[in-house]
XYZ file of N, CA and C in Angstrom:
750
model
N 0.847 -1.180 0.000
C 0.000 0.000 0.000
C 0.892 1.243 0.000
N 0.651 2.153 -0.945
C 1.503 3.323 -1.027
C 0.692 4.548 -1.439
N 1.260 5.740 -1.174
C 0.609 7.003 -1.518
C 1.678 8.083 -1.620
N 1.432 9.049 -2.479
C 2.277 10.245 -2.555
C 1.719 11.286 -1.589
N 2.601 12.078 -1.000
C 2.188 13.146 -0.086
C 2.729 14.459 -0.635
N 1.830 15.370 -0.996
C 2.269 16.635 -1.595
C 1.886 17.829 -0.739
N 2.624 18.919 -0.930
C 2.283 20.159 -0.240
C 2.522 21.348 -1.161
N 1.768 22.406 -0.946
C 1.965 23.656 -1.664
C 3.078 24.431 -0.956
N 3.977 25.036 -1.711
C 5.110 25.715 -1.090
C 5.630 26.812 -2.004
N 6.686 27.497 -1.546
C 7.264 28.586 -2.323
C 6.328 29.762 -2.471
N 5.489 30.002 -1.472
C 4.459 31.035 -1.605
C 4.841 32.361 -0.960
N 6.073 32.467 -0.452
C 6.558 33.748 0.048
C 6.944 34.628 -1.138
N 7.024 35.925 -0.920
C 7.602 36.808 -1.935
C 8.063 38.096 -1.263
N 9.230 38.595 -1.741
C 9.799 39.787 -1.117
C 10.049 39.553 0.364
N 9.595 40.493 1.187
C 9.788 40.378 2.632
C 8.628 39.638 3.293
N 7.626 39.242 2.512
C 6.447 38.569 3.068
C 6.686 37.071 3.083
N 6.551 36.461 4.249
C 6.849 35.034 4.408
C 5.565 34.245 4.620
N 5.419 33.161 3.862
C 4.266 32.271 3.994
C 4.762 30.862 4.261
N 4.401 30.300 5.406
C 4.761 28.932 5.727
C 6.234 28.767 6.082
N 6.595 27.527 6.436
C 7.975 27.182 6.788
C 8.393 25.998 5.916
N 8.719 26.299 4.674
C 9.019 25.245 3.711
C 10.176 24.360 4.145
N 11.201 24.960 4.737
C 12.379 24.186 5.127
C 12.039 23.132 6.172
N 11.025 23.389 6.986
C 10.644 22.440 8.029
C 9.643 21.398 7.524
N 8.834 21.753 6.540
C 7.788 20.851 6.056
C 8.287 19.924 4.949
N 9.087 20.441 4.036
C 9.475 19.675 2.850
C 10.174 18.345 3.130
N 10.966 18.214 4.191
C 11.592 16.909 4.425
C 10.601 15.772 4.671
N 9.338 16.110 4.925
C 8.364 15.092 5.320
C 7.319 14.796 4.240
N 7.478 15.404 3.047
C 6.578 15.118 1.937
C 7.383 14.529 0.787
N 6.697 14.054 -0.236
C 7.398 13.460 -1.380
C 7.227 14.262 -2.664
N 6.270 15.176 -2.695
C 6.075 16.037 -3.860
C 5.785 17.464 -3.393
N 6.325 18.434 -4.130
C 6.143 19.842 -3.786
C 5.516 20.591 -4.942
N 4.495 21.375 -4.651
C 3.834 22.218 -5.642
C 4.353 23.638 -5.440
N 5.247 24.081 -6.308
C 5.947 25.342 -6.121
C 5.233 26.475 -6.843
N 4.851 27.509 -6.087
C 4.190 28.673 -6.679
C 5.080 29.280 -7.759
N 4.463 29.777 -8.813
C 5.196 30.202 -10.012
C 5.185 31.705 -10.236
N 4.934 32.483 -9.174
C 5.047 33.924 -9.279
C 3.781 34.661 -9.650
N 2.680 33.961 -9.825
C 1.431 34.629 -10.204
C 0.568 34.899 -8.975
N 0.072 33.839 -8.324
C -0.714 34.054 -7.103
C 0.189 34.292 -5.915
N 1.433 33.814 -5.985
C 2.404 33.957 -4.897
C 3.773 33.568 -5.440
N 4.793 33.770 -4.609
C 6.144 33.434 -5.027
C 6.778 34.535 -5.857
N 8.090 34.467 -5.991
C 8.833 35.367 -6.866
C 10.052 34.602 -7.381
N 10.789 35.135 -8.335
C 11.895 34.371 -8.912
C 12.905 33.854 -7.895
N 13.270 34.675 -6.912
C 14.244 34.233 -5.916
C 13.675 33.121 -5.041
N 12.431 33.285 -4.598
C 11.788 32.253 -3.778
C 11.633 30.961 -4.566
N 11.287 31.065 -5.835
C 11.164 29.867 -6.673
C 12.482 29.098 -6.692
N 13.586 29.815 -6.880
C 14.877 29.143 -6.941
C 15.263 28.556 -5.593
N 15.019 29.299 -4.521
C 15.334 28.791 -3.177
C 14.515 27.544 -2.860
N 13.262 27.542 -3.276
C 12.390 26.391 -3.001
C 12.824 25.177 -3.811
N 13.191 25.384 -5.062
C 13.691 24.275 -5.884
C 14.959 23.691 -5.253
N 15.814 24.532 -4.724
C 17.026 24.048 -4.070
C 16.693 23.218 -2.828
N 15.689 23.662 -2.073
C 15.262 22.882 -0.906
C 14.745 21.510 -1.340
N 13.934 21.500 -2.385
C 13.402 20.231 -2.877
C 14.521 19.302 -3.329
N 15.487 19.847 -4.004
C 16.628 19.054 -4.450
C 17.375 18.473 -3.264
N 17.580 19.292 -2.229
C 18.305 18.837 -1.042
C 17.586 17.690 -0.341
N 16.267 17.780 -0.269
C 15.500 16.774 0.472
C 14.986 15.638 -0.405
N 15.293 15.669 -1.693
C 14.846 14.604 -2.583
C 13.358 14.612 -2.841
N 12.764 15.799 -2.876
C 11.328 15.943 -3.086
C 11.053 16.250 -4.557
N 10.095 15.550 -5.150
C 9.739 15.799 -6.546
C 9.144 17.198 -6.698
N 9.532 17.869 -7.768
C 9.152 19.266 -7.969
C 8.022 19.381 -8.978
N 7.002 20.131 -8.605
C 5.892 20.392 -9.506
C 5.591 21.868 -9.575
N 5.052 22.299 -10.714
C 4.630 23.687 -10.882
C 3.233 23.865 -10.293
N 3.031 25.004 -9.636
C 1.750 25.301 -8.990
C 1.229 26.633 -9.526
N 0.795 26.640 -10.792
C 0.327 27.895 -11.388
C -1.083 28.246 -10.938
N -1.365 29.533 -10.901
C -2.697 29.977 -10.509
C -3.079 31.247 -11.237
N -4.232 31.790 -10.882
C -4.621 33.069 -11.449
C -3.612 34.142 -11.022
N -3.252 35.074 -11.906
C -2.331 36.151 -11.540
C -3.032 37.152 -10.625
N -3.076 36.826 -9.352
C -3.897 37.568 -8.389
C -3.254 37.484 -7.007
N -2.173 38.227 -6.802
C -1.504 38.207 -5.496
C -2.431 38.709 -4.381
N -3.180 39.765 -4.675
C -4.042 40.350 -3.640
C -5.051 39.338 -3.098
N -5.554 38.494 -3.995
C -6.529 37.488 -3.584
C -5.927 36.131 -3.359
N -4.592 36.026 -3.427
C -3.865 34.779 -3.236
C -4.380 33.682 -4.174
N -4.822 34.079 -5.355
C -5.283 33.102 -6.330
C -6.570 32.406 -5.961
N -7.286 32.939 -5.002
C -8.522 32.292 -4.551
C -9.775 32.971 -5.109
N -9.570 33.856 -6.095
C -10.694 34.486 -6.782
C -10.626 34.111 -8.259
N -11.781 33.837 -8.858
C -11.825 33.529 -10.281
C -11.695 34.828 -11.065
N -10.709 34.893 -11.963
C -10.534 36.071 -12.797
C -11.193 35.841 -14.158
N -11.768 36.888 -14.749
C -12.452 36.738 -16.050
C -11.445 36.710 -17.203
N -10.729 35.601 -17.336
C -9.732 35.459 -18.387
C -10.271 34.577 -19.507
N -9.962 34.940 -20.742
C -10.327 34.084 -21.862
C -9.438 32.848 -21.847
N -9.835 31.842 -22.599
C -9.028 30.628 -22.679
C -7.633 30.945 -23.207
N -7.548 31.862 -24.173
C -6.248 32.234 -24.741
C -5.379 32.931 -23.708
N -5.971 33.829 -22.933
C -5.226 34.531 -21.887
C -4.748 33.557 -20.817
N -5.626 32.652 -20.409
C -5.276 31.696 -19.372
C -4.161 30.775 -19.844
N -4.273 30.299 -21.082
C -3.248 29.399 -21.603
C -1.888 30.091 -21.657
N -1.856 31.343 -22.086
C -0.600 32.081 -22.152
C 0.003 32.256 -20.757
N -0.841 32.573 -19.783
C -0.361 32.737 -18.416
C 0.216 31.440 -17.865
N -0.459 30.333 -18.133
C 0.013 29.036 -17.654
C 1.331 28.644 -18.305
N 1.467 28.915 -19.603
C 2.714 28.602 -20.293
C 3.884 29.364 -19.670
N 3.660 30.630 -19.365
C 4.718 31.448 -18.762
C 5.061 30.942 -17.361
N 4.046 30.634 -16.564
C 4.294 30.201 -15.191
C 5.026 28.855 -15.142
N 4.518 27.880 -15.880
C 5.144 26.555 -15.872
C 6.540 26.631 -16.479
N 6.653 27.384 -17.574
C 7.944 27.515 -18.226
C 8.978 28.174 -17.345
N 8.565 29.152 -16.549
C 9.501 29.836 -15.656
C 10.063 28.869 -14.619
N 9.191 28.075 -14.000
C 9.688 27.134 -12.997
C 10.517 26.036 -13.652
N 10.138 25.636 -14.853
C 10.913 24.633 -15.575
C 12.339 25.140 -15.815
N 12.475 26.418 -16.161
C 13.793 27.002 -16.395
C 14.608 27.047 -15.106
N 13.965 27.407 -13.998
C 14.654 27.441 -12.710
C 15.123 26.039 -12.327
N 14.253 25.064 -12.500
C 14.617 23.687 -12.165
C 15.794 23.209 -13.013
N 15.737 23.507 -14.296
C 16.823 23.088 -15.181
C 18.147 23.722 -14.753
N 18.094 24.978 -14.347
C 19.302 25.661 -13.897
C 19.893 25.015 -12.648
N 19.035 24.378 -11.851
C 19.481 23.715 -10.628
C 19.767 22.236 -10.839
N 19.690 21.776 -12.082
C 20.033 20.392 -12.386
C 18.969 19.380 -12.044
N 17.693 19.829 -11.955
C 16.582 18.915 -11.667
C 15.481 19.147 -12.699
N 14.469 18.297 -12.672
C 13.388 18.384 -13.651
C 12.043 18.513 -12.952
N 11.093 19.107 -13.669
C 9.718 19.122 -13.179
C 9.129 17.723 -13.289
N 8.321 17.337 -12.312
C 7.648 16.047 -12.335
C 6.157 16.206 -12.643
N 5.560 17.288 -12.155
C 4.112 17.412 -12.277
C 3.674 18.871 -12.316
N 2.388 19.061 -12.570
C 1.746 20.373 -12.511
C 0.445 20.212 -11.732
N 0.222 21.130 -10.783
C -1.030 21.143 -10.035
C -1.546 22.583 -9.986
N -2.694 22.865 -10.583
C -3.242 24.224 -10.510
C -3.544 24.612 -9.064
N -3.564 25.916 -8.840
C -3.767 26.431 -7.488
C -5.165 27.023 -7.301
N -5.657 26.907 -6.088
C -6.793 27.682 -5.608
C -8.028 27.688 -6.479
N -8.480 28.906 -6.817
C -9.715 29.056 -7.584
C -9.611 28.392 -8.952
N -8.429 28.416 -9.539
C -8.247 27.782 -10.847
C -8.416 26.275 -10.740
N -7.868 25.689 -9.689
C -7.996 24.244 -9.433
C -9.469 23.868 -9.269
N -10.165 24.636 -8.435
C -11.569 24.324 -8.157
C -12.446 24.507 -9.385
N -12.191 25.557 -10.159
C -12.995 25.797 -11.353
C -12.751 24.718 -12.400
N -11.492 24.297 -12.541
C -11.157 23.257 -13.513
C -11.809 21.927 -13.167
N -12.046 21.699 -11.887
C -12.677 20.447 -11.469
C -14.109 20.347 -11.990
N -14.756 21.508 -12.191
C -16.171 21.504 -12.530
C -16.487 22.122 -13.893
N -15.482 22.660 -14.590
C -15.721 23.395 -15.830
C -14.862 22.822 -16.949
N -15.460 22.087 -17.896
C -14.671 21.422 -18.938
C -13.742 22.337 -19.717
N -14.210 23.541 -20.101
C -13.375 24.401 -20.944
C -12.121 24.855 -20.200
N -12.228 25.082 -18.901
C -11.059 25.472 -18.110
C -10.130 24.276 -17.947
N -10.711 23.119 -17.681
C -9.914 21.897 -17.549
C -9.148 21.614 -18.840
N -9.809 21.774 -19.969
C -9.167 21.507 -21.266
C -8.056 22.509 -21.546
N -8.251 23.753 -21.135
C -7.223 24.771 -21.328
C -5.977 24.447 -20.515
N -6.169 24.026 -19.279
C -5.032 23.661 -18.434
C -4.305 22.455 -19.008
N -5.056 21.435 -19.382
C -4.436 20.223 -19.925
C -3.668 20.532 -21.203
N -4.238 21.374 -22.039
C -3.575 21.748 -23.291
C -2.277 22.513 -23.019
N -2.285 23.364 -22.008
C -1.089 24.130 -21.653
C 0.022 23.218 -21.154
N -0.339 22.273 -20.308
C 0.658 21.346 -19.774
C 1.243 20.501 -20.892
N 0.383 19.998 -21.770
C 0.848 19.176 -22.888
C 1.781 19.954 -23.799
N 1.525 21.248 -23.962
C 2.363 22.072 -24.827
C 3.760 22.263 -24.240
N 3.851 22.351 -22.916
C 5.155 22.505 -22.262
C 5.924 21.191 -22.269
N 5.255 20.124 -21.815
C 5.913 18.812 -21.742
C 4.848 17.745 -21.520
N 4.557 16.926 -22.524
C 3.490 15.926 -22.401
C 3.812 14.789 -21.438
N 5.019 14.768 -20.869
C 5.335 13.739 -19.872
C 5.055 14.217 -18.454
N 4.713 15.492 -18.290
C 4.402 16.009 -16.958
C 3.099 15.386 -16.448
N 3.077 15.039 -15.171
C 1.871 14.499 -14.536
C 0.964 15.664 -14.163
N -0.286 15.598 -14.555
C -1.238 16.640 -14.174
C -2.011 16.161 -12.945
N -1.880 16.901 -11.862
C -2.541 16.568 -10.606
C -3.877 17.301 -10.550
N -4.943 16.556 -10.285
C -6.262 17.164 -10.226
C -7.158 16.488 -9.212
N -8.223 17.172 -8.870
C -9.195 16.664 -7.910
C -9.750 15.323 -8.394
N -9.740 14.323 -7.555
C -10.184 12.981 -7.925
C -11.596 13.017 -8.508
N -11.761 12.408 -9.682
C -13.067 12.327 -10.320
C -13.516 13.585 -11.030
N -12.600 14.536 -11.236
C -12.981 15.833 -11.787
C -12.793 15.907 -13.297
N -13.302 17.000 -13.886
C -13.119 17.252 -15.314
C -11.640 17.414 -15.660
N -10.835 17.903 -14.724
C -9.417 18.091 -15.013
C -8.733 16.758 -15.298
N -9.106 15.742 -14.556
C -8.533 14.413 -14.777
C -8.938 13.881 -16.148
N -10.206 13.983 -16.498
C -10.670 13.458 -17.787
C -10.093 14.255 -18.959
N -9.921 15.576 -18.787
C -9.341 16.399 -19.852
C -7.897 16.007 -20.094
N -7.164 15.749 -19.021
C -5.764 15.334 -19.157
C -5.658 13.970 -19.827
N -6.506 13.061 -19.417
C -6.482 11.718 -20.010
C -6.825 11.754 -21.494
N -7.719 12.654 -21.887
C -8.096 12.766 -23.293
C -6.925 13.194 -24.165
N -5.959 13.917 -23.576
C -4.771 14.353 -24.312
C -3.597 13.398 -24.115
N -3.818 12.324 -23.384
C -2.760 11.358 -23.164
C -1.767 11.740 -22.086
N -2.112 12.730 -21.267
C -1.224 13.125 -20.177
C -1.326 12.136 -19.022
N -0.207 11.852 -18.355
C -0.306 11.070 -17.122
C -0.993 11.914 -16.049
N -1.768 11.279 -15.210
C -2.519 12.014 -14.196
C -2.277 11.445 -12.806
N -2.561 12.267 -11.811
C -2.568 11.834 -10.421
C -3.833 12.385 -9.775
N -4.649 11.488 -9.268
C -5.893 11.886 -8.610
C -5.568 12.313 -7.181
N -6.079 13.483 -6.806
C -5.711 14.056 -5.514
C -6.882 14.060 -4.539
N -6.560 13.765 -3.280
C -7.507 13.922 -2.174
C -6.825 14.753 -1.099
N -7.616 15.252 -0.165
C -7.102 16.172 0.848
C -7.282 15.581 2.244
N -6.192 15.559 2.996
C -6.260 15.001 4.339
C -6.540 16.059 5.396
N -6.476 17.334 5.002
C -6.707 18.402 5.978
C -7.801 19.378 5.537
N -8.669 18.906 4.642
C -9.823 19.694 4.227
C -11.090 18.868 4.404
N -12.190 19.541 4.756
C -13.463 18.873 4.906
C -14.167 18.711 3.569
N -14.937 17.637 3.441
C -15.667 17.337 2.206
C -17.168 17.519 2.408
N -17.831 18.014 1.355
C -19.288 18.096 1.347
C -19.859 16.761 0.882
N -21.160 16.588 1.030
C -21.808 15.322 0.681
C -21.691 14.991 -0.803
N -21.519 16.025 -1.658
C -21.404 15.777 -3.100
C -19.971 15.490 -3.534
N -19.058 15.395 -2.574
C -17.674 15.069 -2.880
C -16.778 16.251 -3.143
N -17.318 17.466 -3.123
C -16.499 18.663 -3.292
C -15.942 19.099 -1.934
N -14.967 19.987 -1.962
C -14.412 20.509 -0.720
C -15.354 21.545 -0.121
N -15.438 21.555 1.204
C -16.218 22.584 1.865
C -15.568 23.947 1.621
N -16.349 24.973 1.329
C -15.787 26.320 1.196
C -15.033 26.712 2.461
N -13.951 27.447 2.293
C -13.089 27.767 3.423
C -13.760 28.593 4.508
N -14.869 29.245 4.191
C -15.550 30.046 5.210
C -16.570 29.236 6.002
N -16.659 27.929 5.744
C -17.588 27.087 6.481
C -16.878 26.313 7.591
N -17.569 26.037 8.697
C -16.972 25.256 9.775
C -16.528 23.883 9.282
N -15.355 23.450 9.706
C -14.855 22.139 9.319
C -14.153 22.107 7.986
N -14.021 23.263 7.330
C -13.376 23.299 6.008
C -11.893 22.987 6.107
N -11.236 23.471 7.155
C -9.804 23.244 7.346
C -9.594 22.431 8.606
N -8.920 21.302 8.473
C -8.707 20.384 9.596
C -7.249 20.477 10.027
N -7.010 20.990 11.225
C -5.629 21.188 11.679
C -5.232 20.259 12.821
N -6.139 19.407 13.251
C -5.811 18.444 14.306
C -5.024 17.282 13.699
N -3.801 17.014 14.173
C -2.982 15.966 13.558
C -3.605 14.578 13.622
N -4.317 14.278 14.685
C -4.971 12.978 14.805
C -6.044 12.837 13.733
N -6.809 13.906 13.528
C -7.847 13.884 12.494
C -7.228 13.819 11.099
N -6.114 14.511 10.904
C -5.414 14.447 9.610
C -5.001 13.025 9.277
N -4.388 12.353 10.247
C -3.932 10.978 10.030
C -5.112 10.045 9.800
N -6.164 10.219 10.576
C -7.338 9.360 10.421
C -7.946 9.513 9.030
N -8.035 10.745 8.540
C -8.611 10.962 7.213
C -7.696 10.388 6.134
N -6.389 10.559 6.297
C -5.444 10.002 5.325
C -5.557 8.486 5.259
N -5.616 7.842 6.407
C -5.691 6.375 6.441
C -7.015 5.875 5.866
N -8.101 6.599 6.122
C -9.391 6.178 5.580
C -9.373 6.254 4.054
N -8.761 7.312 3.519
C -8.681 7.456 2.063
C -7.839 6.341 1.457
N -6.675 6.086 2.043
C -5.738 5.116 1.478
C -6.217 3.681 1.672
N -6.692 3.369 2.870
C -7.029 1.982 3.195
C -8.436 1.584 2.788
N -9.380 2.528 2.842
C -10.773 2.185 2.584
C -11.331 2.783 1.294
N -10.622 3.756 0.716
C -11.120 4.385 -0.493
C -12.351 5.238 -0.261
N -12.460 5.782 0.963
C -13.584 6.655 1.285
C -13.080 7.817 2.131
N -13.910 8.845 2.251
C -13.624 9.954 3.144
C -14.936 10.342 3.823
N -14.855 10.714 5.093
C -16.053 11.086 5.826
C -16.474 12.505 5.455
N -17.692 12.665 4.972
C -18.187 13.975 4.559
C -18.852 14.681 5.732
N -19.170 15.961 5.516
C -19.717 16.789 6.594
C -21.066 16.287 7.090
N -21.798 15.540 6.256
C -23.099 15.046 6.699
C -22.972 13.759 7.522
N -21.737 13.336 7.777
C -21.512 12.215 8.681
C -21.453 10.850 8.040
N -21.487 10.790 6.717
C -21.440 9.507 6.031
C -20.214 9.459 5.112
N -19.638 8.269 4.903
C -18.480 8.158 4.020
C -18.887 8.257 2.553
N -18.025 8.864 1.756
C -18.237 8.929 0.311
C -17.002 8.323 -0.370
N -17.180 7.670 -1.525
C -16.044 7.018 -2.181
C -15.066 8.024 -2.774
N -13.789 7.669 -2.745
C -12.763 8.524 -3.333
C -11.556 7.668 -3.698
N -10.954 7.947 -4.847
C -9.745 7.254 -5.264
C -8.624 8.280 -5.362
N -7.474 7.979 -4.779
C -6.402 8.969 -4.735
C -5.041 8.335 -4.991
N -4.228 9.051 -5.755
C -2.832 8.690 -5.961
C -1.920 9.560 -5.106
N -2.431 10.716 -4.679
C -1.646 11.648 -3.888
C -2.552 12.347 -2.888
N -1.997 12.657 -1.726
C -2.721 13.366 -0.680
C -2.084 14.732 -0.489
N -2.910 15.765 -0.389
C -2.406 17.115 -0.181
C -2.371 17.466 1.297
N -1.233 18.012 1.697
C -1.041 18.509 3.062
C -0.679 19.984 2.955
N -1.455 20.856 3.586
C -1.192 22.285 3.488
C -0.132 22.711 4.510
N 0.997 23.179 3.999
C 2.113 23.539 4.860
C 2.106 24.974 5.328
N 1.045 25.740 5.006
C 1.008 27.150 5.385
C 0.138 27.409 6.614
N -0.218 26.353 7.333
C -1.037 26.496 8.533
C -0.170 26.371 9.779
N -0.565 26.972 10.887
C 0.238 26.903 12.116
C 0.486 25.456 12.547
N 1.725 25.164 12.965
C 2.067 23.825 13.426
C 2.200 22.805 12.325
N 2.328 23.255 11.079
C 2.343 22.330 9.938
C 3.511 21.355 10.001
N 4.679 21.823 10.404
C 5.853 20.947 10.421
C 5.659 19.796 11.404
N 5.166 20.098 12.594
C 4.932 19.040 13.589
C 3.862 18.069 13.106
N 2.832 18.577 12.457
C 1.782 17.700 11.945
C 2.305 16.814 10.820
N 3.228 17.356 10.024
C 3.805 16.567 8.943
C 4.615 15.399 9.490
N 5.361 15.637 10.542
C 6.137 14.558 11.184
C 5.193 13.490 11.726
N 4.160 13.929 12.422
C 3.181 12.996 13.003
C 2.514 12.176 11.910
N 2.196 12.840 10.809
C 1.518 12.167 9.701
C 2.406 11.096 9.077
N 3.648 11.428 8.780
C 4.548 10.461 8.153
C 4.776 9.256 9.059
N 4.968 9.506 10.343
C 5.174 8.411 11.283
C 3.927 7.545 11.396
N 2.763 8.189 11.408
C 1.521 7.443 11.510
C 1.248 6.586 10.288
N 1.538 7.114 9.114
C 1.368 6.339 7.889
C 2.327 5.155 7.859
N 3.570 5.393 8.248
C 4.561 4.312 8.278
C 4.134 3.213 9.240
N 3.675 3.618 10.412
C 3.254 2.640 11.424
C 2.064 1.806 10.946
N 1.259 2.399 10.073
C 0.079 1.682 9.555
C 0.407 0.864 8.325
N 1.678 0.842 7.925
C 2.085 0.044 6.784
C 1.889 0.705 5.437
N 1.735 2.031 5.449
C 1.556 2.767 4.193
C 2.907 3.343 3.778
N 3.348 3.007 2.578
C 4.622 3.511 2.061
C 4.378 4.828 1.351
N 5.024 5.893 1.842
C 4.880 7.207 1.221
C 5.992 7.376 0.202
N 5.618 7.557 -1.063
C 6.612 7.641 -2.133
C 6.117 8.606 -3.204
N 7.026 9.050 -4.060
C 6.695 10.015 -5.097
C 5.794 9.427 -6.167
N 5.227 10.318 -6.966
C 4.344 9.888 -8.043
C 5.105 9.063 -9.065
């Protein structure tokens, strides 16, 4: 039994610091590095790639809407052509940084509002998949399990990774609870481990209405920008190991 464990990182920029990447990255197997649009900057991108290289963590691009003020959590009215151009620039920039550091990109995972919209909107999903294929058709596209993004990627022959969340609450329809609702963000390490094990071992996740819903996952997302994230990451890795789950890259 095995699973990939990913986290979003590289989201600091300038003098503004987000999360503790150096403390969290040693405990995950894949990193989604912000590409300078919703967060991150060229120096942070390079520093984060170096951290990933040091810890042996697979590097992925984490492109989002160009919206620093909203942290990429607002849908911007971009045409498909505008969105595709933005994604090409973001993924290409991180690819260049990785190449300069002697490593390669492994995957792409959209961020925030773009990720959520792509899960439910075919035209957005197809635009993202087309952008990734144009950069490198061997890149793994990470998307919400069972979403339009997964099917759009498969239609273009891209390798995919179905993602589930161990620290986010689920609604009865299988979508994530909006962040402004109670139970949307789960920061208790015991609850994080329990949800991760239920997803991996049983193929289900407990929804807000109190009943399990089916889910298939190749990778689990752990948010490293929440208080106590590093300690929770250690607890999670140890708990998965103790339960016989091998945490490995995609």
